[in-house]
Coordinates of N, CA and C in Angstrom, one line a residue:
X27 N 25.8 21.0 -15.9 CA 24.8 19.9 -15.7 C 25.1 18.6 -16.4
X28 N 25.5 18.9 -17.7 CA 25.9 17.4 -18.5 C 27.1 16.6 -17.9
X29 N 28.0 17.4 -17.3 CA 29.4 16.9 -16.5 C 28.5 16.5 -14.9
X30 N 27.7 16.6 -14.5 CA 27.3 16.1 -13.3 C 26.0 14.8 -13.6
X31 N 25.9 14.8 -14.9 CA 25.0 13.7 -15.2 C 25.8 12.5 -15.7
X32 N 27.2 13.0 -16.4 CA 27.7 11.8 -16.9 C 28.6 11.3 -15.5
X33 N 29.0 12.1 -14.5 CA 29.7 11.9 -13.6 C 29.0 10.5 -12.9
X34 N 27.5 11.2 -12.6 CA 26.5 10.0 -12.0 C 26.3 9.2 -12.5
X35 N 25.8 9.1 -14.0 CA 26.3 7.4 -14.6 C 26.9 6.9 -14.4
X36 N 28.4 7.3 -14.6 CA 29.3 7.0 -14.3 C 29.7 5.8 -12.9
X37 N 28.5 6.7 -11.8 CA 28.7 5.8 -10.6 C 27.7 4.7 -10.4
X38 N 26.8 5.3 -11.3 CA 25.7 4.2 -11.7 C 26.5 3.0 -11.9
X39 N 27.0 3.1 -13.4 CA 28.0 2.2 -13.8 C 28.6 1.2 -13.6
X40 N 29.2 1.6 -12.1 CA 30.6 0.9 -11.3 C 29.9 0.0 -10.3
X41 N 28.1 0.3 -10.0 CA 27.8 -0.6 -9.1 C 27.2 -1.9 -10.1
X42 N 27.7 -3.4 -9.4 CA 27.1 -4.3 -10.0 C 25.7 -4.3 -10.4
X43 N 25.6 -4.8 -11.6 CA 23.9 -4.8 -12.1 C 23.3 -5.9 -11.5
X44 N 22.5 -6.3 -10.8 CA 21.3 -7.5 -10.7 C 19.8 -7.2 -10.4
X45 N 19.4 -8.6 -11.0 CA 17.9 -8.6 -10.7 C 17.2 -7.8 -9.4
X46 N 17.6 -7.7 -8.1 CA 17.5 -6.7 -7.5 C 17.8 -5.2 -7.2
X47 N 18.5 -4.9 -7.9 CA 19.3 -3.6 -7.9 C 18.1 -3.1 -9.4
X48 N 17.8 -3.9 -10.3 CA 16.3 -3.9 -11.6 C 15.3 -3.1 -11.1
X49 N 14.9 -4.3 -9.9 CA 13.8 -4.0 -9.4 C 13.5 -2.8 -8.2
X50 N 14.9 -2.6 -7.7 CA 14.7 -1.4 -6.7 C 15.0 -0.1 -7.8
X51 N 15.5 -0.2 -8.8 CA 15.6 1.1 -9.5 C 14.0 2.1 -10.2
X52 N 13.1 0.3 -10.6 CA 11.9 0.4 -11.2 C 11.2 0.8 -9.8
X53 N 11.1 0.2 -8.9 CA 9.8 1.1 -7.9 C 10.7 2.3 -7.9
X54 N 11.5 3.5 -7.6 CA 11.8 4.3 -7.3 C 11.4 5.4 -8.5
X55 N 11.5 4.8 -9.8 CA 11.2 5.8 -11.1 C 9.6 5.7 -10.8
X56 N 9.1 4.5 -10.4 CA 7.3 4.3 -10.1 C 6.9 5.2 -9.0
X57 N 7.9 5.4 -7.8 CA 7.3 6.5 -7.1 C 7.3 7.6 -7.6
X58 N 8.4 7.9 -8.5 CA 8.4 9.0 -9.0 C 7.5 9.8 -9.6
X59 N 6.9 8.7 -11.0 CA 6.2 8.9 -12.2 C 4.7 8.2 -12.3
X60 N 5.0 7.0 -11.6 CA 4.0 6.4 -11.8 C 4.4 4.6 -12.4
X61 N 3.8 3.9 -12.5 CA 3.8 2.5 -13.2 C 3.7 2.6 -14.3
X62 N 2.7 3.4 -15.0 CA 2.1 3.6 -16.1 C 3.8 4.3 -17.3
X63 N 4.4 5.3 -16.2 CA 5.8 6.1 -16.7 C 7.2 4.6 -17.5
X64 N 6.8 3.7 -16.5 CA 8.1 3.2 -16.5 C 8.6 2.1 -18.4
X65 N 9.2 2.3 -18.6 CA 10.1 2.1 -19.9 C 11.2 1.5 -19.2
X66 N 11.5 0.5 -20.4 CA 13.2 -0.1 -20.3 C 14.1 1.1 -20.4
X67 N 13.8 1.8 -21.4 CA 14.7 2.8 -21.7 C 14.9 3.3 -20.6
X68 N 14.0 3.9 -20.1 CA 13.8 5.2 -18.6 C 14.8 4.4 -17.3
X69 N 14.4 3.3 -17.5 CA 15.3 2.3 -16.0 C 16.7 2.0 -16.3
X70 N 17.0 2.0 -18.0 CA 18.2 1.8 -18.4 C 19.2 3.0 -18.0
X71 N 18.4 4.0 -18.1 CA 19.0 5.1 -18.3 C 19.1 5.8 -16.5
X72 N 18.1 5.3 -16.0 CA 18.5 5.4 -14.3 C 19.8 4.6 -13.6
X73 N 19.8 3.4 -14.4 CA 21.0 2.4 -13.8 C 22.3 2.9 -14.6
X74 N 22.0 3.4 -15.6 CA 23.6 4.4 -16.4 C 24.2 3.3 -17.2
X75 N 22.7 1.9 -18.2 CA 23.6 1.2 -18.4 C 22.7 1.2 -20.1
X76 N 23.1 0.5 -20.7 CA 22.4 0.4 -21.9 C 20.6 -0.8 -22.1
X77 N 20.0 -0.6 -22.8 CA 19.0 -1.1 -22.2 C 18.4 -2.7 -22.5
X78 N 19.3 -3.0 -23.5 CA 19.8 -4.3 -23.4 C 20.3 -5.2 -22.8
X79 N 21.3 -4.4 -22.0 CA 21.9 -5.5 -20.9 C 20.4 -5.4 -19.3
X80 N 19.6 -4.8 -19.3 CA 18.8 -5.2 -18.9 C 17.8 -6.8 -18.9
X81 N 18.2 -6.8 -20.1 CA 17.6 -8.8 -20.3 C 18.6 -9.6 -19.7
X82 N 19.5 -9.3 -19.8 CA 20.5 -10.4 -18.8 C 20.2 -10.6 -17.2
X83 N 19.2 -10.1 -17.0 CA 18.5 -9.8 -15.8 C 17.4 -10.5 -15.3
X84 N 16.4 -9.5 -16.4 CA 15.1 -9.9 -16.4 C 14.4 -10.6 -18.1
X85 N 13.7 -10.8 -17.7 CA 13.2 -11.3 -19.3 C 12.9 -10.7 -20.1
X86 N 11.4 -9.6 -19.3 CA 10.7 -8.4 -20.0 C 10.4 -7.6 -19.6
X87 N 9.3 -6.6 -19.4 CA 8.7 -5.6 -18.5 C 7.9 -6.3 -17.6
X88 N 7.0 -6.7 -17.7 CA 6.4 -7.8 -16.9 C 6.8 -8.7 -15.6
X89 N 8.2 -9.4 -16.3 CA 9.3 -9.6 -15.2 C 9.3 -8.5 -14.1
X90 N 9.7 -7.3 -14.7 CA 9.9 -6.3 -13.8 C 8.5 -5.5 -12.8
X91 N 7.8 -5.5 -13.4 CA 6.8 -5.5 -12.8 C 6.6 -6.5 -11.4
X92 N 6.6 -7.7 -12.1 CA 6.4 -9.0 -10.8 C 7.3 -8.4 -9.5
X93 N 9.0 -8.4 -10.0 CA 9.5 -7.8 -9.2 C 9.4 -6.4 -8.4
X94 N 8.9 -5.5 -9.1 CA 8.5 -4.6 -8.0 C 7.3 -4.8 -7.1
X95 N 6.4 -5.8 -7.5 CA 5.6 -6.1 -6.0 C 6.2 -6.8 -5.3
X96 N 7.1 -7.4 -5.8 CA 7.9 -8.3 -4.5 C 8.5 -7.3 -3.8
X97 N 9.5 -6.4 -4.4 CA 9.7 -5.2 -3.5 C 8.8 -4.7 -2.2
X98 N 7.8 -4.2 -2.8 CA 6.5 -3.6 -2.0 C 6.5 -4.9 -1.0
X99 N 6.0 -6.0 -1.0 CA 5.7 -6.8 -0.1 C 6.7 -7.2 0.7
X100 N 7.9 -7.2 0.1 CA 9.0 -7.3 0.9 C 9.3 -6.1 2.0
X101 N 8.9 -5.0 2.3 CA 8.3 -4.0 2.8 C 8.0 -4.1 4.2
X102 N 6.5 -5.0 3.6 CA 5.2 -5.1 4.5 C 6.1 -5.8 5.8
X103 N 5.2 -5.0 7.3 CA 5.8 -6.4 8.6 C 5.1 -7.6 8.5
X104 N 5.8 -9.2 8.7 CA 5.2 -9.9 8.8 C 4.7 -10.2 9.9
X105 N 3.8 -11.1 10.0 CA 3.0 -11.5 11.6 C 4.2 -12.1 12.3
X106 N 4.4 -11.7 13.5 CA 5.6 -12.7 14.4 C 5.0 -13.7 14.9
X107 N 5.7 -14.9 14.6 CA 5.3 -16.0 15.6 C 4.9 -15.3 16.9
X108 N 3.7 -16.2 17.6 CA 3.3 -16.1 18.6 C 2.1 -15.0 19.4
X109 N 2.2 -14.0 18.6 CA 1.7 -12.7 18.6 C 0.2 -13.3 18.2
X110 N -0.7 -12.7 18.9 CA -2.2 -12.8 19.1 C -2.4 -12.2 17.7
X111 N -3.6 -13.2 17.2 CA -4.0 -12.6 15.8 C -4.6 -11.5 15.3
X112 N -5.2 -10.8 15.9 CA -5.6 -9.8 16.8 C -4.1 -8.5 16.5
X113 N -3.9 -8.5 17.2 CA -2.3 -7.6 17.1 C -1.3 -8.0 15.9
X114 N -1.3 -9.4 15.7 CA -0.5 -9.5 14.3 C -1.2 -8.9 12.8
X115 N -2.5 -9.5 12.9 CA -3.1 -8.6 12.0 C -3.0 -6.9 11.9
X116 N -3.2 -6.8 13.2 CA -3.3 -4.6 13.4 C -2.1 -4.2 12.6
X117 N -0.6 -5.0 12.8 CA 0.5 -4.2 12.6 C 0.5 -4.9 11.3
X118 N 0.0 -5.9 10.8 CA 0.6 -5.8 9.8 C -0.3 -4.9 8.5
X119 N -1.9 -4.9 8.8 CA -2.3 -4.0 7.8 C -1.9 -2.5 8.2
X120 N -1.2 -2.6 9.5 CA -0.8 -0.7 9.1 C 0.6 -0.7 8.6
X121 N 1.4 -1.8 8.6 CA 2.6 -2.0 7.7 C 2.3 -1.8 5.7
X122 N 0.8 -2.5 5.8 CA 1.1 -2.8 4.5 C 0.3 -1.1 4.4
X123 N -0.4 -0.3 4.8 CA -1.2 0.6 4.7 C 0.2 1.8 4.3
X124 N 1.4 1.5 5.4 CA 2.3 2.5 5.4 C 3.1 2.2 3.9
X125 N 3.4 1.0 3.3 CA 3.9 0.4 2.2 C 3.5 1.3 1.1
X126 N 1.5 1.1 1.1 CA 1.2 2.1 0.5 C 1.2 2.9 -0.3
X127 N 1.6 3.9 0.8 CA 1.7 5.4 1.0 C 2.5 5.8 0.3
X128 N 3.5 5.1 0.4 CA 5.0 5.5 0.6 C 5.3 4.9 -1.5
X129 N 4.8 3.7 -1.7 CA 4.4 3.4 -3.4 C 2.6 3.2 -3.8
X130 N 2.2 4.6 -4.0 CA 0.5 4.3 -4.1 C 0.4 3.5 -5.8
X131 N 1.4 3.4 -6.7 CA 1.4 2.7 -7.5 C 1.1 1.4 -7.9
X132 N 1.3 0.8 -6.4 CA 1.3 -0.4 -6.2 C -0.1 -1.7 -5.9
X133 N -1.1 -0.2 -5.4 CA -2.4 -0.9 -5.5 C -2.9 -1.5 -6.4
X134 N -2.5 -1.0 -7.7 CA -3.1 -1.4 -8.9 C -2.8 -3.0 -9.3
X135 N -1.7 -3.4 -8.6 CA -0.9 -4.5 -9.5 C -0.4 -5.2 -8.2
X136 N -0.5 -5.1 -7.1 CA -0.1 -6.0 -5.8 C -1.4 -7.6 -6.0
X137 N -2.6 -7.5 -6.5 CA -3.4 -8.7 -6.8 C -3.5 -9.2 -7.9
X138 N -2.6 -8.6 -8.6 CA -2.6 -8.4 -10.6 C -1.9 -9.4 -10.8
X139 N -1.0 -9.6 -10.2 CA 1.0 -10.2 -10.9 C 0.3 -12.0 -10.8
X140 N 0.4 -12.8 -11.8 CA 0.5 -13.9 -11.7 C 2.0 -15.1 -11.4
X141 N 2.5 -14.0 -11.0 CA 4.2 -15.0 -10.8 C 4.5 -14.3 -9.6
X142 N 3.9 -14.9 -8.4 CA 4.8 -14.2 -7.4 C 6.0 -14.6 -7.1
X143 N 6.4 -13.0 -6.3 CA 8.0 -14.0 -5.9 C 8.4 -14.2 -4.3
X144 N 9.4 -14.4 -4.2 CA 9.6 -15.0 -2.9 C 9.0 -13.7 -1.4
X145 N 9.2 -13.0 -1.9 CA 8.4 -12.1 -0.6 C 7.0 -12.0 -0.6
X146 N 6.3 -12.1 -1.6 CA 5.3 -12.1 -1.8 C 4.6 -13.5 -1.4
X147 N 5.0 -14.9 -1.5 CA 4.8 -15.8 -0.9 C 5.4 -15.7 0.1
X148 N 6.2 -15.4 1.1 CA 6.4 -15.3 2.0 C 5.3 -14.5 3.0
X149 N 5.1 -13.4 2.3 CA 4.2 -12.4 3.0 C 2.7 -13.5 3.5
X150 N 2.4 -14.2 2.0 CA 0.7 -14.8 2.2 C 0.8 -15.8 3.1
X151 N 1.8 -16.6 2.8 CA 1.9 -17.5 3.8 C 2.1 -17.3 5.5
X152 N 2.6 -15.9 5.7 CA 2.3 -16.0 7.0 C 1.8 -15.4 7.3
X153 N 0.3 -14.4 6.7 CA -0.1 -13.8 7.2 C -1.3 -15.4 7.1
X154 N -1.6 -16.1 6.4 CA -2.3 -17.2 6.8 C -2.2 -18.4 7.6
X155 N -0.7 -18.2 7.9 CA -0.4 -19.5 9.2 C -0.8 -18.3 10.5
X156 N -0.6 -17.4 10.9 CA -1.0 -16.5 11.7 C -2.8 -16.7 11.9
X157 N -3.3 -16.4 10.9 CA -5.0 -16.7 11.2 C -5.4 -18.0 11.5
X158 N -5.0 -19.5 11.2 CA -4.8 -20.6 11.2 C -4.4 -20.8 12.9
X159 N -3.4 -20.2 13.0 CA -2.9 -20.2 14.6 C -3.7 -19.7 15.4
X160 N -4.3 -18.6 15.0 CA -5.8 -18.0 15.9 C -6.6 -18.6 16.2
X161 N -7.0 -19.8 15.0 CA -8.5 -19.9 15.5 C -9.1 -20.3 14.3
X162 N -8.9 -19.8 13.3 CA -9.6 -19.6 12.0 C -9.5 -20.9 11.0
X163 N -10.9 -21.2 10.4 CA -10.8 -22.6 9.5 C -9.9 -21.7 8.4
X164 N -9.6 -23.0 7.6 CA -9.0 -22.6 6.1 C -10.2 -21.7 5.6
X165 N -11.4 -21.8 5.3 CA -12.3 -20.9 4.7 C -12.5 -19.2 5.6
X166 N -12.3 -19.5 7.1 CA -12.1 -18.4 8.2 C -11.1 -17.2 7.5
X167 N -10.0 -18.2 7.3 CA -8.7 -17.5 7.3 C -8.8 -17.1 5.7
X168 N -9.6 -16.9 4.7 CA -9.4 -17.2 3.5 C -10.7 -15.6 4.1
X169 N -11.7 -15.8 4.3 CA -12.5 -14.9 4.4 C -11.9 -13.6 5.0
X170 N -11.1 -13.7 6.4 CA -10.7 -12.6 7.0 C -9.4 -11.7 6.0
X171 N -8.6 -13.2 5.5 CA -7.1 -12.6 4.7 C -8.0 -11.5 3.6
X172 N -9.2 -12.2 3.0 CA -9.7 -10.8 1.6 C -10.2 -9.9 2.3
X173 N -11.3 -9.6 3.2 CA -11.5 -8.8 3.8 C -10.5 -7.3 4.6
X174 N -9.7 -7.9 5.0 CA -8.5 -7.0 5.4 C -7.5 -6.7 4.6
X175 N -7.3 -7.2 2.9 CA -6.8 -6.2 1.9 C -7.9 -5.8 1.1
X176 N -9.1 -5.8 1.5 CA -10.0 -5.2 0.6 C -10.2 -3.6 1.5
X177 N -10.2 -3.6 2.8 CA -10.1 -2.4 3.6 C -9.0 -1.7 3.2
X178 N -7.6 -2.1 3.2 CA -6.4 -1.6 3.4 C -6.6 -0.9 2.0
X179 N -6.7 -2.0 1.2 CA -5.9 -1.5 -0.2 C -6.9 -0.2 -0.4
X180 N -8.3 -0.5 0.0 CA -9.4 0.9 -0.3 C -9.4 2.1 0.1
X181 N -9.1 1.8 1.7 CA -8.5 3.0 2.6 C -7.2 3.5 2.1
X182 N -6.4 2.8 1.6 CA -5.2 3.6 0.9 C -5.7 4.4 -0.7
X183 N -6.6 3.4 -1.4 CA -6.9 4.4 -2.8 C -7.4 5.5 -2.4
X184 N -8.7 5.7 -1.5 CA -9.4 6.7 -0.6 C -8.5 8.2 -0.8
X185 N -7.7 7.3 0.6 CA -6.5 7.9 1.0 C -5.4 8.8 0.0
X186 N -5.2 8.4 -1.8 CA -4.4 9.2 -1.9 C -5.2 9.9 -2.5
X187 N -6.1 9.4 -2.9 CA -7.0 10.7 -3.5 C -8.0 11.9 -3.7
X188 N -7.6 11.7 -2.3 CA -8.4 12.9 -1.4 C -7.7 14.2 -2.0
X189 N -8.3 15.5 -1.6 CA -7.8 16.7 -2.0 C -7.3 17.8 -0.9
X190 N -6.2 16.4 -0.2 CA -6.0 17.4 1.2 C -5.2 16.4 2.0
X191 N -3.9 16.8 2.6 CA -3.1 15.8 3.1 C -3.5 14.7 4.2
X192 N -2.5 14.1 4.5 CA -3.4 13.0 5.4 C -3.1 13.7 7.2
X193 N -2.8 14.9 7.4 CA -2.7 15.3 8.2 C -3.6 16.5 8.9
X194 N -4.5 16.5 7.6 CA -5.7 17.1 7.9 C -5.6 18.8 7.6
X195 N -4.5 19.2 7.2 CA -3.7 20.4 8.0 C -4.3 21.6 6.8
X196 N -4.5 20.9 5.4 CA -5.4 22.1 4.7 C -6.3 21.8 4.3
X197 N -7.5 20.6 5.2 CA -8.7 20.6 5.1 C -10.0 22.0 5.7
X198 N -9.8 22.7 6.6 CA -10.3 23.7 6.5 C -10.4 24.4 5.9
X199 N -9.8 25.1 4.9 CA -10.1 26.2 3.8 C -11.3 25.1 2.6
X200 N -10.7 23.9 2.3 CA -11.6 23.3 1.8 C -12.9 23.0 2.3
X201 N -13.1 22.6 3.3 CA -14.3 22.2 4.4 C -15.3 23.4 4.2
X202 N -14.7 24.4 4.3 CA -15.4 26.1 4.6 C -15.6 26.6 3.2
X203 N -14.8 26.4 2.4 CA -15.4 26.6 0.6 C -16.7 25.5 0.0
X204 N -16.8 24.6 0.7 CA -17.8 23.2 0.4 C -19.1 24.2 1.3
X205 N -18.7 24.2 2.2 CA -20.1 25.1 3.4 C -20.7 26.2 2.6
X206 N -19.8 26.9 2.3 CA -19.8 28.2 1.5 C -20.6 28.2 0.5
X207 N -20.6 27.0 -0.3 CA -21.1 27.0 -1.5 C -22.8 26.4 -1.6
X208 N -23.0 25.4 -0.9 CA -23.9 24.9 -0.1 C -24.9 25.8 0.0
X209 N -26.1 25.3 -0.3 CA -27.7 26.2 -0.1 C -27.9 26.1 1.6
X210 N -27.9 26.9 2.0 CA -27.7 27.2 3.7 C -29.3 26.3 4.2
X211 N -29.3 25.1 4.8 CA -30.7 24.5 5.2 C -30.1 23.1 4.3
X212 N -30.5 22.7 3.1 CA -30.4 21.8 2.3 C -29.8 20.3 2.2
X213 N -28.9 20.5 3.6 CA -28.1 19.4 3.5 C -27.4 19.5 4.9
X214 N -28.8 19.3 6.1 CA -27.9 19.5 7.4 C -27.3 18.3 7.8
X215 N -27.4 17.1 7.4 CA -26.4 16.2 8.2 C -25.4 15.9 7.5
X216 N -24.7 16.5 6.1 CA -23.3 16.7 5.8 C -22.9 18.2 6.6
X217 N -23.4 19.2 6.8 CA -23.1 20.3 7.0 C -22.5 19.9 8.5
X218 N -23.8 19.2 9.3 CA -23.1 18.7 10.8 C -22.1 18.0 11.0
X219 N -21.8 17.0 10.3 CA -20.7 15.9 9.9 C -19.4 17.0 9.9
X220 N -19.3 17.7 8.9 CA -18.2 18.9 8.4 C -17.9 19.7 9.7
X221 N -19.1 20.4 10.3 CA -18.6 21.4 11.5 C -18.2 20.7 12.7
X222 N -18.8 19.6 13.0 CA -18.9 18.9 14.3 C -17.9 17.9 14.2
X223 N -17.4 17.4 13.3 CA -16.3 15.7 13.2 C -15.3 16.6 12.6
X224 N -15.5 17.2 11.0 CA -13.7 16.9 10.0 C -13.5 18.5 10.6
X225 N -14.1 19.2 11.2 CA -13.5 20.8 11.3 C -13.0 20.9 13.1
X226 N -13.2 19.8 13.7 CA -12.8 19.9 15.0 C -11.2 20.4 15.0
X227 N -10.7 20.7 16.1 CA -9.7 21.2 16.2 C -8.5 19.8 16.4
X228 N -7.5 19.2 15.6 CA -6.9 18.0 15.9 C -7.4 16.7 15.1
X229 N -8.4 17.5 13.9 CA -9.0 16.0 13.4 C -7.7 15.9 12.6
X230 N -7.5 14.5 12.4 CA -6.5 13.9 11.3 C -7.7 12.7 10.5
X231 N -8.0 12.6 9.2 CA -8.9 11.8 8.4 C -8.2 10.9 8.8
X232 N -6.3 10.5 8.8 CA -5.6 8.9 9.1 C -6.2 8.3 10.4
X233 N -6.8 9.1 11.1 CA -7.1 8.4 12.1 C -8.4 7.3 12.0
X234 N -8.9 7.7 10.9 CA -10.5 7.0 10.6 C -9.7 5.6 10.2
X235 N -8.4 5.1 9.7 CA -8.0 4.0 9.5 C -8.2 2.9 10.8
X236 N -7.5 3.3 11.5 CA -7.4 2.6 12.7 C -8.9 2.0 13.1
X237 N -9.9 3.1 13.3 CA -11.1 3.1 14.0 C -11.9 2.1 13.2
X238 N -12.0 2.1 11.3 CA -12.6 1.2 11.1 C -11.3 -0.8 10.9
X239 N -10.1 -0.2 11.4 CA -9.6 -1.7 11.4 C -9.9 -2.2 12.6
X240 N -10.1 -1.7 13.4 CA -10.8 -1.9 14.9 C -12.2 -2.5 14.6
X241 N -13.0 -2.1 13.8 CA -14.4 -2.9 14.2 C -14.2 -4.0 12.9
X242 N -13.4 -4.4 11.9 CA -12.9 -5.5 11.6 C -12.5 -6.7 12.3
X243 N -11.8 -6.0 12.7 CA -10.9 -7.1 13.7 C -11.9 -7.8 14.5
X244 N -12.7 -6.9 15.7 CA -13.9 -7.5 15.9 C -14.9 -8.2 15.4
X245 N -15.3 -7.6 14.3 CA -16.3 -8.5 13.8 C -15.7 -9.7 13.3
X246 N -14.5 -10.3 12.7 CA -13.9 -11.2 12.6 C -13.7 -11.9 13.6
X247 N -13.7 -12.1 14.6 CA -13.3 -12.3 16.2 C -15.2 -13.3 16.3
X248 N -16.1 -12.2 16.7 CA -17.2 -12.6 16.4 C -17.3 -13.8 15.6
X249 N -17.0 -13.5 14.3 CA -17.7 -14.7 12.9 C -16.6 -16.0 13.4
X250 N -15.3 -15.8 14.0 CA -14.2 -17.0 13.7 C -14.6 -18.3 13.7
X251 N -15.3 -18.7 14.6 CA -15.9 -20.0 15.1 C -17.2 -20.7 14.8
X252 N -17.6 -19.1 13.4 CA -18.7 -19.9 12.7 C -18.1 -20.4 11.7
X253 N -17.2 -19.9 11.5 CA -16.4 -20.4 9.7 C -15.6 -22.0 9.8
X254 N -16.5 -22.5 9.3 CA -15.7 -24.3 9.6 C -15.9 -24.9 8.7

């Protein structure tokens, strides 16, 4: 094991170090562990370099932090020119929704970082020339832009915190242990909710994303042309 770990530094090693190769090593120990996990030492010792030559990089932790939201957002799809706002918006909150998933670390600190970096302004900027192109006043487009990461980012904390995958697949034993336990009478419109909606045969909870970004979108549609 020690000969297959120094072998890997080793390859660590031989690839150039930079500010981006910093920051893609730090989200990957963050998926791993957590944000809260990450240490200079721990990222030094992932890159197979000493943990000093890490400042020739970046400045501090913080630096590195900034940088891994720029990672994450560099991620996210941006709105395409031309594309109805409507649709630009849909894909991109299920881009940033799948972003996520995939680093749930990231919630904490994607509205935190006071130094964005270039994906990260890249990202705001067009997701606000996109609402602007729609329709939407500066205040329109300032109300819809918080609104639609106040859903995402929520439906994703929701989302990982649940006690059952997002595929629904070992929500029944749980569903039927909640029933089970339940004073039989006491509580019939969760009990209906449970048999009739999350115990159906094919429920997926991911699906409940879509349905309430759907009456978003709408209701934003509705308000656009009051916001001036």
């Amino acid at each position: 094991m020690a000969a297959q770990g120094s072998h890997a530094s080793a390859r660590r090693r031989s690839r150039p170090l930079s500010r981006q190769a910093v920051f893609r090593a730090a989200v990957d120990l963050a998926d791993e562990s957590g944000a809260g996990a990450l240490t200079m030492r721990k990222l030094a010792e992932r890159l197979g370099v000493e943990a000093m030559s890490l400042y020739h990089h970046v400045a501090n932790k913080d630096a590195i932090l900034d940088g891994m939201v720029d990672v994450v957002f560099g991620e996210v799809e941006l709105p395409p020119d031309g594309l109805d706002w409507k649709a630009a918006m849909r894909r991109r909150a299920v881009s940033m929704r799948d972003a996520l998933t995939r680093h749930p670390w990231a919630i904490g600190l994607m509205e935190s970082r006071t130094n964005p970096g270039p994906e990260t302004l890249r990202h705001h900027d067009a997701v606000i020339g996109s609402l602007r192109s729609g329709g939407f006043s500066i205040a329109g487009a300032a109300h819809a832009f918080s609104l639609l990461d106040s859903y995402v980012y929520g439906f994703a904390l929701q989302e990982a915190a649940l006690p059952f995958g997002p595929s629904g697949g070992d929500l029944e034993p749980l569903a039927e242990g909640i029933l089970g336990a339940m004073p039989r009478g006491d509580f019939p419109h969760l009990t209906e909710m449970i048999v009739r909606h999350a115990l159906k045969p094919g429920y997926e909870y991911a699906e409940e994303f879509g349905t309430g970004l759907d009456l978003i979108l709408d209701g934003l549609e509705l308000r656009r042309d009051q916001w001036r």
